[in-house]
C-alpha positions as MATLAB code, in Angstrom:
seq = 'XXXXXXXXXXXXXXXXXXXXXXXXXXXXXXXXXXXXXXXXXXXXXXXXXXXXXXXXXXXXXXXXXXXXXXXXXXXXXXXXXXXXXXXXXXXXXXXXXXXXXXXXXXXXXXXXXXXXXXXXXXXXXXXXXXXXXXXXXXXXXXXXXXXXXXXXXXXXXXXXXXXXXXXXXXXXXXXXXXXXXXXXXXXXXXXXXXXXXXXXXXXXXXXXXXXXXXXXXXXXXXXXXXXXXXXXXXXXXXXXXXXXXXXXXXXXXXXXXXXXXXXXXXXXXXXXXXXXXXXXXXXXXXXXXXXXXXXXXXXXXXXXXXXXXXXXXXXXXXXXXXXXXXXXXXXXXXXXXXXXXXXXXXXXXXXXXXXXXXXXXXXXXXXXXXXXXXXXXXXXXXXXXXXXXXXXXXXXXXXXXXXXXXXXXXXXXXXXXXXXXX';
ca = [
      32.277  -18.694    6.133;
      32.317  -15.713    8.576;
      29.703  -15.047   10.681;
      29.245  -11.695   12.619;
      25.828  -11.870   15.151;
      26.004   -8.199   16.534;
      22.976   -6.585   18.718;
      19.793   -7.682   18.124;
      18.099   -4.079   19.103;
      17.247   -2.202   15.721;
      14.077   -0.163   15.479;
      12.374    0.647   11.834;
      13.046    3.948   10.524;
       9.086    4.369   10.443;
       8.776    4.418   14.409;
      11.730    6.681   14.456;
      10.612    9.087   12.245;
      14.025    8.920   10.426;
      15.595    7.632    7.591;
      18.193    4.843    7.578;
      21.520    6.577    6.807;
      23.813    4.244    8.376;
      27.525    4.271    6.793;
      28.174    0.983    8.101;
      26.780   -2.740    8.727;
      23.806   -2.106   11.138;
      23.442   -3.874   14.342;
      20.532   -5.625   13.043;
      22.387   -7.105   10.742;
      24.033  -10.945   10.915;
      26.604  -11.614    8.078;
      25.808  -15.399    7.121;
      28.645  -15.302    5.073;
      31.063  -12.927    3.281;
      33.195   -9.900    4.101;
      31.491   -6.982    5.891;
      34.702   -4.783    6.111;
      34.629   -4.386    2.026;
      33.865   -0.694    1.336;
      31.526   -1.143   -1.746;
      29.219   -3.291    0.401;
      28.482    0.172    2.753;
      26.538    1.400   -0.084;
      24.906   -1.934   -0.857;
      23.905   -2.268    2.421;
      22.420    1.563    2.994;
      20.118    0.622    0.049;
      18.762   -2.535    2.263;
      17.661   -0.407    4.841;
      16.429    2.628    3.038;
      13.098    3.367    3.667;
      12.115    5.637    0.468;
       8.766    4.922   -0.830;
       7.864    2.246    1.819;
       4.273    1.856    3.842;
       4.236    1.165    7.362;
       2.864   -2.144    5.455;
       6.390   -3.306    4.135;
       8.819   -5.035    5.717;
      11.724   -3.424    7.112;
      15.493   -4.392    6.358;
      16.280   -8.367    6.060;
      18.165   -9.693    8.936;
      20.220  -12.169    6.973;
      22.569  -10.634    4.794;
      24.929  -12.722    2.054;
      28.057  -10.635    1.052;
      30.181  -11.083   -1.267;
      34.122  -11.104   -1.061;
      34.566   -8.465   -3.655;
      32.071   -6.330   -2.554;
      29.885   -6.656   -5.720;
      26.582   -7.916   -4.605;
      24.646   -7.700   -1.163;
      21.555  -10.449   -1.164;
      19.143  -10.263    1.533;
      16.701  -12.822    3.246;
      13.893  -10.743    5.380;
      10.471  -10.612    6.379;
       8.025  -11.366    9.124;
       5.198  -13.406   11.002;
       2.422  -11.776   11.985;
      -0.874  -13.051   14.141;
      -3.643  -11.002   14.440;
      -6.566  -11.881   16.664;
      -9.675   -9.896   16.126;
     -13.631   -9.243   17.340;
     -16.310   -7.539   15.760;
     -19.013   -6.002   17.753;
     -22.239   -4.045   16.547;
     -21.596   -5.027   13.339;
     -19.348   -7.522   11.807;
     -17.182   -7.587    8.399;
     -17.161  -11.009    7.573;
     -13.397  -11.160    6.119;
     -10.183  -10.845    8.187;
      -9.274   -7.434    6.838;
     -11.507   -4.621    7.266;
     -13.115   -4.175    3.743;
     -15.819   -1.172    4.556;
     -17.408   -1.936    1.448;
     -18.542   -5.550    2.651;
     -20.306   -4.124    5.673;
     -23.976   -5.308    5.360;
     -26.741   -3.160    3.928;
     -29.071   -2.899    5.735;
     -27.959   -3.764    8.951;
     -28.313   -7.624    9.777;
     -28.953   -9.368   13.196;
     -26.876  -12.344   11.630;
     -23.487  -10.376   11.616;
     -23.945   -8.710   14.662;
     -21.021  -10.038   16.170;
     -18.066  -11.860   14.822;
     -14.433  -13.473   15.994;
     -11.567  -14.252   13.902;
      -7.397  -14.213   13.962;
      -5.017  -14.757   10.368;
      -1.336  -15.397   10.226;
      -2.180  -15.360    5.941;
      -0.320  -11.634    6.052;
       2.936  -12.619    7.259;
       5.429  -12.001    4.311;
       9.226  -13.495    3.139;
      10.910  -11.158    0.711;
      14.656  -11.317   -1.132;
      16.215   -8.227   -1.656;
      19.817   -8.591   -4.241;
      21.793   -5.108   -4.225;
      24.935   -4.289   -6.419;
      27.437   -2.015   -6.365;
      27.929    1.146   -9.023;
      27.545   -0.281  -12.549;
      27.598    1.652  -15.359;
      23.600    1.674  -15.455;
      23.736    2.223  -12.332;
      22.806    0.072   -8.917;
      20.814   -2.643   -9.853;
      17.985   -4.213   -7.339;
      16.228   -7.048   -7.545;
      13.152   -7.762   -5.145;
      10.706  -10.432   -4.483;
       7.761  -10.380   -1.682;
       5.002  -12.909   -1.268;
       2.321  -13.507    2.016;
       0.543  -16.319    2.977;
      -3.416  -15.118    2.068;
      -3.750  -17.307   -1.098;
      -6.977  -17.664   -2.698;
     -10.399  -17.736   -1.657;
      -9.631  -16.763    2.215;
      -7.234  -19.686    2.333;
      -3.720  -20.098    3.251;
      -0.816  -20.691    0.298;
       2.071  -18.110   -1.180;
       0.786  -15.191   -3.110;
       3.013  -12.775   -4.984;
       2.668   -9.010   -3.951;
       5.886   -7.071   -5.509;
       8.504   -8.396   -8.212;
      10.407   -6.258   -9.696;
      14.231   -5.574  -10.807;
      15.457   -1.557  -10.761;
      18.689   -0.541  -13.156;
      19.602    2.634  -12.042;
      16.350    4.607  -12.126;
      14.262    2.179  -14.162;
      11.878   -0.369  -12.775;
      10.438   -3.379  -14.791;
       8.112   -5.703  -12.844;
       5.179   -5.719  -10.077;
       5.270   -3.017   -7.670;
       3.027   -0.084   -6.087;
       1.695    1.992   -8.445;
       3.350    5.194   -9.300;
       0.046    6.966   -8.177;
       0.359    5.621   -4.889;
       2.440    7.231   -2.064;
       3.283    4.668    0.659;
       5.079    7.012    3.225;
       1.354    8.621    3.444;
      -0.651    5.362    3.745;
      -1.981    5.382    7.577;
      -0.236    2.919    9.853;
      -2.275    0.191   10.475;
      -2.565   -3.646   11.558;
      -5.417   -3.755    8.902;
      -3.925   -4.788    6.106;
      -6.317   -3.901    3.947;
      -6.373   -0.449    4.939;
      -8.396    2.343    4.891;
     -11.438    3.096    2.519;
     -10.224    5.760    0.754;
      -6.820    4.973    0.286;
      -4.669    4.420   -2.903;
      -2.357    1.406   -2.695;
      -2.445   -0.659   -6.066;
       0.132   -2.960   -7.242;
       0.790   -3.183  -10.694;
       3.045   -4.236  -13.274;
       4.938   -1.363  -14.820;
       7.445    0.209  -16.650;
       8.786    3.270  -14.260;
      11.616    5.858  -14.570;
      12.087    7.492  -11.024;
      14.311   10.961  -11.096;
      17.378   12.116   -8.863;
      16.429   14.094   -6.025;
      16.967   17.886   -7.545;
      17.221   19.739   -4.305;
      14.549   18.211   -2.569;
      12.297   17.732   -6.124;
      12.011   14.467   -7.627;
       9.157   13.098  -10.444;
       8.219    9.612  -11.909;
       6.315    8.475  -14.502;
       4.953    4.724  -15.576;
       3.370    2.707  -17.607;
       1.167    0.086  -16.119;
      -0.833   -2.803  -16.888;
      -4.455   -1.620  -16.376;
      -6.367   -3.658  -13.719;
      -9.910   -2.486  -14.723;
     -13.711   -3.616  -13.361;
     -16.911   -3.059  -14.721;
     -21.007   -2.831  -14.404;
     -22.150   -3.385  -17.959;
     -24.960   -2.068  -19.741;
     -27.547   -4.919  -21.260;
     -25.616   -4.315  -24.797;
     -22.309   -4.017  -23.737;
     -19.294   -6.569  -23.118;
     -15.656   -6.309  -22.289;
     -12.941   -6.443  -24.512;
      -9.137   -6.337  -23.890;
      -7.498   -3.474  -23.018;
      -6.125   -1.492  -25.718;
      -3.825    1.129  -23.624;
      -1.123    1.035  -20.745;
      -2.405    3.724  -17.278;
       0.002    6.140  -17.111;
       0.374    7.810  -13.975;
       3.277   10.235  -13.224;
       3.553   12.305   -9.300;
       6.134   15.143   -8.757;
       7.601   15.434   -4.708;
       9.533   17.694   -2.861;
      10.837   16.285    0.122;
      12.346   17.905    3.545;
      13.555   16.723    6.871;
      16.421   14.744    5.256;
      13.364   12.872    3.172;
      11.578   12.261    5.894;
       8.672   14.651    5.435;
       7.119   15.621    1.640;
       4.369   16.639   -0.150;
       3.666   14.776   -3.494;
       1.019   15.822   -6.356;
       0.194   13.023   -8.857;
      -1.566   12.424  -11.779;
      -2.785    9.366  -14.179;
      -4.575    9.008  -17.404;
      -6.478    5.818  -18.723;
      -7.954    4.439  -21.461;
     -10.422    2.194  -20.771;
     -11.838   -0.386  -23.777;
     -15.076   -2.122  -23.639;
     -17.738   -3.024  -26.818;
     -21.112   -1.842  -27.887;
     -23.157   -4.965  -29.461;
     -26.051   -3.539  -30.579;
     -26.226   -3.334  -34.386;
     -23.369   -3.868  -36.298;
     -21.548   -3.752  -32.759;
     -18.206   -1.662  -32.473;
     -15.754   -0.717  -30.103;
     -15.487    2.018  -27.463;
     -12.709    3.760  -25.035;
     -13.930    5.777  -22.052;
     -11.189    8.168  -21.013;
     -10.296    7.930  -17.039;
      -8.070   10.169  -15.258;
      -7.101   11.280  -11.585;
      -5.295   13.730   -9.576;
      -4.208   13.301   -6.073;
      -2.012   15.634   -3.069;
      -0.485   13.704   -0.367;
       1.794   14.120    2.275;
       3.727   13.053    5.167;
       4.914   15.744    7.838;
       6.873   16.512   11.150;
       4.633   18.881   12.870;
       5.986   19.478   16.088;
       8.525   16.955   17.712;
       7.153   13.768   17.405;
       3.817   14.731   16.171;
       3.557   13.957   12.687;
       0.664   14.392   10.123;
      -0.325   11.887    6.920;
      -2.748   12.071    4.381;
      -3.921   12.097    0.732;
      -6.769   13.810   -0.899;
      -7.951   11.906   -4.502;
     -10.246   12.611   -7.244;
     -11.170   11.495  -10.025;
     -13.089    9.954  -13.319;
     -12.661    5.958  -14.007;
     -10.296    5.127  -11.479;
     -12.399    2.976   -8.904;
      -9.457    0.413   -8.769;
      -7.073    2.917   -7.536;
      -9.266    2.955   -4.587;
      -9.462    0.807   -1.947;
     -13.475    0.653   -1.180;
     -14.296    1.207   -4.884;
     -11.466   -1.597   -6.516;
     -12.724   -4.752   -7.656;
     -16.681   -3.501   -7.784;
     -17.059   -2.858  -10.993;
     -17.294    0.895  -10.774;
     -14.252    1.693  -12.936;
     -17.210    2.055  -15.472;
     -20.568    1.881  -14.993;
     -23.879    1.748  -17.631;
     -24.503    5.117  -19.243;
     -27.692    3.653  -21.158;
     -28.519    0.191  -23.271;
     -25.485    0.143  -25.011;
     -22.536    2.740  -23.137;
     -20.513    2.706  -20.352;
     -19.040    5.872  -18.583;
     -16.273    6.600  -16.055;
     -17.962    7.676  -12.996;
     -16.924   10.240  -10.367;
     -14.792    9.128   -7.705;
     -12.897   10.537   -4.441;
     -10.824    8.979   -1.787;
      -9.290   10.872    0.858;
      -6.957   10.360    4.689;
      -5.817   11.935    7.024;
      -4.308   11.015   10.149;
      -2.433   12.288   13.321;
       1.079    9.836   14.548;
       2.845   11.022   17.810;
       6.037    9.093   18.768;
       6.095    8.966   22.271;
       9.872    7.248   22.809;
      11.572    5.501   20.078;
       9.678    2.300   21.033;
       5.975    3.432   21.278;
       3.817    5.356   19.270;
      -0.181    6.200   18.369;
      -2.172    7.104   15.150;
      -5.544    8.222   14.723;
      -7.047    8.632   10.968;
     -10.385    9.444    9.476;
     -10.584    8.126    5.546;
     -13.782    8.107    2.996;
     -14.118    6.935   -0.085;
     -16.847    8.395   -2.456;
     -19.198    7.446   -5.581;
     -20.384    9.614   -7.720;
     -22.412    9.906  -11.084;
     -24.576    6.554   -9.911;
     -28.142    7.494  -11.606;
     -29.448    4.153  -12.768;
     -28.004    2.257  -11.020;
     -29.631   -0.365   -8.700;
     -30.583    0.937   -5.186;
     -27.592   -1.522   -3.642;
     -25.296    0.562   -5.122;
     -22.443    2.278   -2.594;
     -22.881    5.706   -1.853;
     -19.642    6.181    0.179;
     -17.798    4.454    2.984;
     -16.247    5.492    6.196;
     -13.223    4.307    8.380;
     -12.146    5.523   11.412;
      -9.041    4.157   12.961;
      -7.112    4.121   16.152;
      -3.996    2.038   17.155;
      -0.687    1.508   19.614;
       2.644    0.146   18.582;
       5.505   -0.856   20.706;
       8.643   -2.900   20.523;
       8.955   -4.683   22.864;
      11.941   -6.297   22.186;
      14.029   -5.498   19.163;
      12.249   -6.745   16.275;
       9.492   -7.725   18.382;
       6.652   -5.775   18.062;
       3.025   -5.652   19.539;
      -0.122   -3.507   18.165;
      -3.972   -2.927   19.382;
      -6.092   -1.556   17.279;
      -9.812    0.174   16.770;
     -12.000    0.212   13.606;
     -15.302    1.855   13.058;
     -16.734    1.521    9.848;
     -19.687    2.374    7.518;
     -21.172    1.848    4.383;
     -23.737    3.771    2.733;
     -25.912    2.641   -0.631;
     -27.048    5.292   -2.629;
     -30.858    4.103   -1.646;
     -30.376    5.774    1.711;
     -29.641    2.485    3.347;
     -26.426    1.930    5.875;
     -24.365   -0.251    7.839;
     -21.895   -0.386   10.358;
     -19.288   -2.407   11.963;
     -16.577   -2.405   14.750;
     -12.993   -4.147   15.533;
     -10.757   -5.220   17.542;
      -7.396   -6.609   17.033;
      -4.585   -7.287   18.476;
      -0.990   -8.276   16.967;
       2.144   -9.646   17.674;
       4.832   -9.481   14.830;
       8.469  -10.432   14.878;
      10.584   -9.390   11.717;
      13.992  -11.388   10.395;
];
């Protein structure tokens, strides 16, 4: 067994603002066992630390990295504990990530103030790179955290998935998600109006063409709804498809990405002789990430869109994919999600966001009074290393929910992290 322990000082390619194009073992790195020197594993190893379609969420490169003597296969063994430590003032959301939509409505003396700190989003992944085949590289990847069920601690699977060459099979973000445009925040939930669903799929993911690249998927629909007195669910019949097409700049680092998805969503009528029904949903979204001015960059997404409240983090898991349209119907409602946020990079070490998101209901007539209207989430946060992969955050939230009877609610945060990555 050779072992190699080099420098200890690497910095992710998000705080940067580049990406990873190393041509040899990074610094990071330690070589548990197997030879480094083999060309093929420069290419293996460029694909660990690549930083395409990653969220400030995701972990960076692994630290441990098992080569192989012929250069064949690269397997890596990353991830990182984090502790956050947090207090609610002037309004409390009574979960450890900042879910706008659980804000109380009307405003309640009870949850006026609140204290809380998680280690549940700490994550382990394995990442398994080959060299050239002829289907190409193949990757395989596996990521879990720590947040369980019910608010407790235990291993939870968030991404599994194995690419051949430009296909992916398995559990991953969903093609109508952009992660280099999610808003950097300790919050792992993120903010209201952002898109960030995992799902299992079936992707193809083009060659950069001079900058332009597509993708297209089918996914296992994750769908929620409000039923009508007459109406019950049903399987679903039909996979979402949701496609984007990019151009990127800035050696990848900056892009602007317009996406699309189209659903079919199944549900039954009971009344009578009973039958069964598909609501079409669909969506369009523009996002971006961008290098303004040195290290002033700008982020955001704008979405909209008919029957996709799952996309969405405020709307997901409410039941508003479809709502009653009547006794015995369900329709996809009106929907819109948008970001936007400032980053400046003060040194390699240290920088600031600011972002602004909302997330939107529409098409809610009949629907009880407790109903959300829309929700609001301001955010404002520090990062530094501190020391190699150590890394330290603060971090404000302001948020708001609004029911479509008039009513509203706020709440505050503040958290502070410390996170070491391996």
């Amino acid at each position: 067994m050779k072992k190699t322990i080099l420098s200890l000082l690497f910095l992710p390619a998000v705080i940067a603002g580049y990406a990873q194009t190393s041509d040899s073992i990074p610094e990071r790195a330690v070589i548990v066992s197997g030879d480094p020197s083999h060309p093929d594993h420069v290419g293996n190893v460029a694909l660990m630390y690549s930083r395409a379609n990653l969220a400030f969420e995701d972990p960076a490169a692994p630290r441990f990295l098992f080569l192989d003597k012929k250069g064949a296969v690269a397997l890596g063994i990353g991830g990182y504990v984090k502790a956050v430590g947090e207090y609610d003032f002037c309004g409390a959301v009574p979960n450890n990530d900042f879910y706008t939509n659980m804000i109380p409505v009307p405003f309640d003396p009870a949850q006026r103030q609140r204290f809380g700190a998680t280690a549940a989003n700490s994550t382990i992944f394995l990442k398994l790179v080959t060299r050239q085949t002829k289907v190409g590289r193949i990757i395989v990847y596996v990521q879990t955290n720590f947040t369980g069920d019910n608010g407790g601690y235990g291993l939870k699977l968030k991404q599994a998935y194995v690419t051949v060459g430009h296909v992916t099979v398995g559990k991953a973000r969903s093609t109508f998600a952009d992660g280099p445009a999610m808003a950097p925040t300790i919050d792992d939930e993120g903010p209201s109006g952002q898109t960030a669903a995992k799902n299992m799929m079936v992707k193809y993911e083009s060659p950069s063409y001079g900058g332009f690249s597509y993708a297209i998927s089918a996914e296992l629909p994750s769908a929620d709804y409000t039923f009508a007195a007459d109406t019950r669910s049903i399987s679903q019949r039909f996979p979402d498809i949701p496609a984007h097409i990019q151009y990127a700049w800035d050696k990848g680092d900056s892009h602007i990405r317009l996406s699309g998805i189209l659903r079919q969503l199944s549900y039954r009528d009971e009344a009578g002789a009973g039958s069964n029904h598909f609501a079409t949903g669909w969506g369009v979204q523009v996002s971006t990430i961008a290098n303004i001015a040195g290290g002033l960059n700008f982020f955001g997404h704008y979405t909209y869109g008919k029957g996709i409240a799952d996309y969405i983090n405020d709307l997901s898991g409410e039941g508003y994919d479809l709502i009653p349209d009547g006794p015995d119907r369900l329709k996809a409602p009106a929907g819109t999600g948008w970001t936007a946020g400032l980053q400046y990079n003060f040194t390699k070490d240290f920088f600031m966001s600011a972002s602004y998101s909302r997330a939107q209901l529409y098409d809610t007539a009949g629907m009880s009074g407790d109903t959300y209207r829309y929700g609001q989430y301001i955010a404002a946060n520090a990062f530094y290393n501190i020391l190699g992969d150590l890394r330290v955050g603060v971090e404000y939230l302001h948020g708001t929910r609004k029911n479509i009877s008039g009513q509203s609610g706020k709440a505050n945060r503040f958290e502070a992290m410390v996170q070491y990555s391996f």
